XYZ file of N, CA and C in Angstrom:
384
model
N 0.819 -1.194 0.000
C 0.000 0.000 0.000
C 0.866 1.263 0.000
N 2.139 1.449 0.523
C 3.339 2.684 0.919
C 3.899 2.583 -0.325
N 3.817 1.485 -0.920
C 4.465 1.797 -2.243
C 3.701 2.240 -3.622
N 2.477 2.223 -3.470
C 1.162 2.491 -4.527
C 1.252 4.083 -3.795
N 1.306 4.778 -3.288
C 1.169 6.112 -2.781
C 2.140 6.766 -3.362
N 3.782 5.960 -3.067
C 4.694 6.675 -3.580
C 4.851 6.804 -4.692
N 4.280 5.647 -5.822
C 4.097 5.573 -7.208
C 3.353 7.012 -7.343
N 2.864 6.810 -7.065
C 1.208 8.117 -7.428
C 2.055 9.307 -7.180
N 2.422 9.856 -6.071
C 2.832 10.792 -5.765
C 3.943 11.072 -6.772
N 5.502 10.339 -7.088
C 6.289 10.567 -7.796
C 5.591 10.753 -9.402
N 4.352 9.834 -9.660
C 3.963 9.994 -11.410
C 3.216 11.793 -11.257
N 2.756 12.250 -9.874
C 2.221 12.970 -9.970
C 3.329 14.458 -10.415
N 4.084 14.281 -9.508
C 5.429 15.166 -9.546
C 6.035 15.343 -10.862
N 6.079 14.055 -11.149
C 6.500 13.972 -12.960
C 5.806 14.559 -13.750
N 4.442 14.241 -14.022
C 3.379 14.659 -14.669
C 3.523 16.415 -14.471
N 3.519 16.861 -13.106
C 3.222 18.575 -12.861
C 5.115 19.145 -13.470
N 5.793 18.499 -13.839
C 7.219 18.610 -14.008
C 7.235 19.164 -15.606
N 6.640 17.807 -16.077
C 6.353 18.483 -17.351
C 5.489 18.598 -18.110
N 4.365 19.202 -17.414
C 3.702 20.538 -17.782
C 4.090 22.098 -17.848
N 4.816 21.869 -16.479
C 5.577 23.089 -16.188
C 6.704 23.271 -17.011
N 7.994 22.549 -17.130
C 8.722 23.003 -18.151
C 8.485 23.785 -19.035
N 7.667 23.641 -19.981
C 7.267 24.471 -21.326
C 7.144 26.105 -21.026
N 6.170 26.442 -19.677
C 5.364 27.396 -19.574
C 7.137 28.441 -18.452
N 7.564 29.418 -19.072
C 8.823 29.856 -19.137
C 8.301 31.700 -18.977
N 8.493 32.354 -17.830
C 8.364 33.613 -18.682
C 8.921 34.270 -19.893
N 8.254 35.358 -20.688
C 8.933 36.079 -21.771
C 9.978 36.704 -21.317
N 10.889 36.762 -22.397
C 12.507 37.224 -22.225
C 12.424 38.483 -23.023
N 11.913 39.753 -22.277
C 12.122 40.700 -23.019
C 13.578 41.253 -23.807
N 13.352 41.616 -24.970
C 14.745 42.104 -25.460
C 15.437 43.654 -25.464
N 16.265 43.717 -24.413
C 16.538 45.652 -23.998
C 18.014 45.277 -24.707
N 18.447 45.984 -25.055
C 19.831 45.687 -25.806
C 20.301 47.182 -25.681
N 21.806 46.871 -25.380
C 22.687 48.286 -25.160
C 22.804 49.062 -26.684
N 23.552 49.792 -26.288
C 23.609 50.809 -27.732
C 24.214 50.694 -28.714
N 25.228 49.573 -28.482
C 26.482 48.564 -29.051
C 25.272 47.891 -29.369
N 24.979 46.703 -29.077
C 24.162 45.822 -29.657
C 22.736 46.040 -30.470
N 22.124 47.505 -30.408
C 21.306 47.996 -31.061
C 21.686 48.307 -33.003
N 22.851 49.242 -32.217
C 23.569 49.616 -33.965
C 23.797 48.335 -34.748
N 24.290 46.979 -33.865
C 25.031 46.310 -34.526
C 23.625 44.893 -35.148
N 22.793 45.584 -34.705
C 21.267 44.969 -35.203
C 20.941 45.787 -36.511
N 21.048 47.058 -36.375
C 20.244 47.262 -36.941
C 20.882 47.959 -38.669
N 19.620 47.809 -39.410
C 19.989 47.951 -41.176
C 20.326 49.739 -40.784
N 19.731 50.404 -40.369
C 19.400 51.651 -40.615
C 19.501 52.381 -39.097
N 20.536 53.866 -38.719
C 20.286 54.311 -37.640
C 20.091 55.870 -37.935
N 18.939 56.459 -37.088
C 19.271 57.872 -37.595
C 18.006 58.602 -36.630
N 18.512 59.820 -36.922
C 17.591 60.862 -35.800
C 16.441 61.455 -36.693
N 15.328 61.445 -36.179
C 14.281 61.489 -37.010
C 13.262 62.730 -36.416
N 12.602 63.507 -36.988
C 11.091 63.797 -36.130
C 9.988 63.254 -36.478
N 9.374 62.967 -35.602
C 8.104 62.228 -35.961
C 7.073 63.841 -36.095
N 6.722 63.734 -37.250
C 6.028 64.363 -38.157
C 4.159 63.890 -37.913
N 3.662 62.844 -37.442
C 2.456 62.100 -36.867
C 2.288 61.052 -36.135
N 1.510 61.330 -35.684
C 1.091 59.907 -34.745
C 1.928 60.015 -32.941
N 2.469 61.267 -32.482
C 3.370 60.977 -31.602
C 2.972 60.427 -30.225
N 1.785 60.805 -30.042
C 1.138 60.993 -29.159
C 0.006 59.662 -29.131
N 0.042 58.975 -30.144
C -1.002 57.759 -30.273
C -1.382 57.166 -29.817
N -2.122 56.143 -29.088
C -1.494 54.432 -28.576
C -0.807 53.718 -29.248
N -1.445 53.476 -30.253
C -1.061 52.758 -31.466
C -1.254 52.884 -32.526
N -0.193 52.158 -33.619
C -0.334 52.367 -35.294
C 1.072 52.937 -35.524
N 1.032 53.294 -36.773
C 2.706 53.615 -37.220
C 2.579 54.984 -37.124
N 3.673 55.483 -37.122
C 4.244 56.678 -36.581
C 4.940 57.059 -38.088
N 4.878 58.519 -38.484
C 5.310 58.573 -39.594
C 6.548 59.843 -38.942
N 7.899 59.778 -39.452
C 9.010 60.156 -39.146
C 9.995 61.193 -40.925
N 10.366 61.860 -40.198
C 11.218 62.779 -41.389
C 12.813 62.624 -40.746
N 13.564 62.265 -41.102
C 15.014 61.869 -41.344
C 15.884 63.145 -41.056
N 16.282 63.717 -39.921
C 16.961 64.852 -39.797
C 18.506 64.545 -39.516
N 18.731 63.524 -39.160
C 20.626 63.154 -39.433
C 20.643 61.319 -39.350
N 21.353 61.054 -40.755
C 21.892 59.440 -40.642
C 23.227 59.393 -39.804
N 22.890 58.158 -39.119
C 24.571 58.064 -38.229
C 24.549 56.602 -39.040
N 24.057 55.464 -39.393
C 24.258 54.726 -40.531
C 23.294 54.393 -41.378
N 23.417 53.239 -42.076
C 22.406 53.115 -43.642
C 21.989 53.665 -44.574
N 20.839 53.450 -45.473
C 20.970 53.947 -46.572
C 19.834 54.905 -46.560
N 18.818 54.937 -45.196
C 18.132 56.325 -45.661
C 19.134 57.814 -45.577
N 17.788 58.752 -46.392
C 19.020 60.268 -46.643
C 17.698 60.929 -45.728
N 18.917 62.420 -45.437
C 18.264 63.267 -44.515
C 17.172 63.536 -45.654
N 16.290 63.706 -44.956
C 14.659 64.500 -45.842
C 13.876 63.412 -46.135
N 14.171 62.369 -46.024
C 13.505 61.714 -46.449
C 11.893 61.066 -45.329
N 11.313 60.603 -46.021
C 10.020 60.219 -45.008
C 9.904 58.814 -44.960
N 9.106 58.029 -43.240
C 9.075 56.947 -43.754
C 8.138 56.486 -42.352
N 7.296 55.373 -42.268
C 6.408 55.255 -41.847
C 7.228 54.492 -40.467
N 7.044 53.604 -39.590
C 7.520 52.806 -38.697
C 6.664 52.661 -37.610
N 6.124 51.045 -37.438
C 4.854 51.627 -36.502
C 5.802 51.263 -34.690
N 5.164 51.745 -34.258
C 6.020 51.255 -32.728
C 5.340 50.592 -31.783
N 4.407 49.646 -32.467
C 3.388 48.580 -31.582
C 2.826 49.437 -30.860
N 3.404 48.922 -29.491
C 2.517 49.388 -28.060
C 3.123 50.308 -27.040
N 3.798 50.964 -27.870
C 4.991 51.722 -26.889
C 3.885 53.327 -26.767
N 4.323 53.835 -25.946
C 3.204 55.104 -25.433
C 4.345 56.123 -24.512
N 3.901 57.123 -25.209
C 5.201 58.036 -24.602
C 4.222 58.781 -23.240
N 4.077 58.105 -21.836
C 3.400 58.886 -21.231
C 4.915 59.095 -20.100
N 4.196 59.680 -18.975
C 5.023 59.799 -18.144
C 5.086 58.659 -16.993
N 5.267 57.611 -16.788
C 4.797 56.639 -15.605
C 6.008 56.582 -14.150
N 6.263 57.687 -14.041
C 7.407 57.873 -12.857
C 7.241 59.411 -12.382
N 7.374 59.969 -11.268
C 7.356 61.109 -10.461
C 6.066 61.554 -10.709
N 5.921 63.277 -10.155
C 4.335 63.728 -9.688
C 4.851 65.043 -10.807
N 3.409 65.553 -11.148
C 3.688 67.071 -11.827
C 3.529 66.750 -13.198
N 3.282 67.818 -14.699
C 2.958 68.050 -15.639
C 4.001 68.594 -16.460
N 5.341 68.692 -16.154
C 6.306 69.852 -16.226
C 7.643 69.160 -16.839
N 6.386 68.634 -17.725
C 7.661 67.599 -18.537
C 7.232 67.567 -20.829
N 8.323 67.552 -21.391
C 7.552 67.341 -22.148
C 8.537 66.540 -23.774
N 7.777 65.808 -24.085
C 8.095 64.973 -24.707
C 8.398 65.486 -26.407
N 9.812 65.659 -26.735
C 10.300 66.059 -28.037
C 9.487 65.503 -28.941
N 9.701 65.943 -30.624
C 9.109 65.081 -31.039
C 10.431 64.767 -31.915
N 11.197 64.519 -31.367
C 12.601 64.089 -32.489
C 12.850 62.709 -31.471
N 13.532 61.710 -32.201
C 13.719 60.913 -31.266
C 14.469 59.678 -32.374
N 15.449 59.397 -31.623
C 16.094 57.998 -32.783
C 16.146 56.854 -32.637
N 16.000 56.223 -34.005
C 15.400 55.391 -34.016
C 16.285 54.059 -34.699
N 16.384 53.190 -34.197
C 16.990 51.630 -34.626
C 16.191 51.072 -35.878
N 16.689 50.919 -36.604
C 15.742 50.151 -37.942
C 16.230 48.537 -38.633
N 15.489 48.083 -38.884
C 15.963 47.156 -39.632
C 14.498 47.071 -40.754
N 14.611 46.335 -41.917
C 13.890 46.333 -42.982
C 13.135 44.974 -43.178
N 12.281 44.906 -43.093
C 11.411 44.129 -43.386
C 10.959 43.801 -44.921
N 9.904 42.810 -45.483
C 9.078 42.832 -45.875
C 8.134 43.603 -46.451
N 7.171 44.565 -45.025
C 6.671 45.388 -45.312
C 7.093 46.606 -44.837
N 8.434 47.065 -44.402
C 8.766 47.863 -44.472
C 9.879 48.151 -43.246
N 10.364 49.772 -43.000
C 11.164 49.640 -41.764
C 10.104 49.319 -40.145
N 11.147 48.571 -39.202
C 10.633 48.424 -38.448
C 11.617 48.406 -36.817
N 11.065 49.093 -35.778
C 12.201 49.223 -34.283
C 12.718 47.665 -34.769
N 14.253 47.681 -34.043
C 14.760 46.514 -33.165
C 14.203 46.760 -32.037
N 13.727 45.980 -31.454
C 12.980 45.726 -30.318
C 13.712 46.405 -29.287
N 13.189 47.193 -28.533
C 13.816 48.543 -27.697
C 14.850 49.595 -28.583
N 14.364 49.315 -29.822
C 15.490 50.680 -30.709
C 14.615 52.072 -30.959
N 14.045 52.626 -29.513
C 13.716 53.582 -29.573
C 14.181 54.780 -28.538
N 14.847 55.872 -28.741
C 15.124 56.603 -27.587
C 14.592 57.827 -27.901
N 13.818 58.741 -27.084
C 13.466 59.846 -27.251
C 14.069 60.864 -26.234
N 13.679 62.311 -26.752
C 14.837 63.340 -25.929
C 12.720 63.512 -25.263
N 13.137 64.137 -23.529
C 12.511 65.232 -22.783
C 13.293 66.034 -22.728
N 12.429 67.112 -23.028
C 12.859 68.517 -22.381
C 14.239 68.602 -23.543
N 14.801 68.303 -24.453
C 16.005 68.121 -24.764
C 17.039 67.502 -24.612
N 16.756 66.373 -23.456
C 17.734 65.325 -22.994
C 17.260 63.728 -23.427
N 18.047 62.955 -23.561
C 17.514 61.782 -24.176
C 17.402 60.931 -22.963
């Protein structure tokens, strides 16, 4: 009978073992500034021209200095930035305010340019 319990118990352990394996949290991807450039097709300082303020949808951007790739200054180009939201979610007060220049990590897709995943930095107030 002590040994039909321990069966059960160990198949049970096994069984909850691997179920669990699989289920892993997400590994978000933050990458330094070295490993951003060295991602990405395209780097350059942009103003976003629409959408800055959005939740979501693409953000349309004008090209004000390449530091690499093949877009040229002046040029326009869409890039959506998922779910990213430029609010303020840290300290108290209104006395802040969000540039609309901000640079941006690219790589090329399919359907078009798109962030390396955290290849977005924006200036407040003039500071990035």
């Amino acid at each position: 009978m002590m040994c039909c319990r321990g069966l059960a118990r160990a198949l049970t352990v096994a069984i909850i073992l691997l179920i669990a394996l699989p289920c892993r949290a997400a590994n978000l991807s933050h990458h330094d500034l070295s490993s951003l450039a060295y991602l990405a097709d395209a780097v350059v300082r942009a103003r976003v021209t629409s959408g800055l303020h959005e939740r979501m949808g693409v953000r349309t951007h004008e090209v004000l200095e390449v530091y690499a790739g093949p877009l040229a200054v002046g040029e326009v180009f869409e890039a959506p930035w998922g779910s990213l939201v430029l609010e303020r979610l840290w300290g108290a007060g209104d006395d802040w305010h969000v540039d609309d220049e901000v640079v941006v990590f690219l790589v090329r897709d399919a359907s078009g340019p798109r962030l390396v995943p955290s290849g977005l930095r924006v200036f407040v107030d003039g500071r990035a």
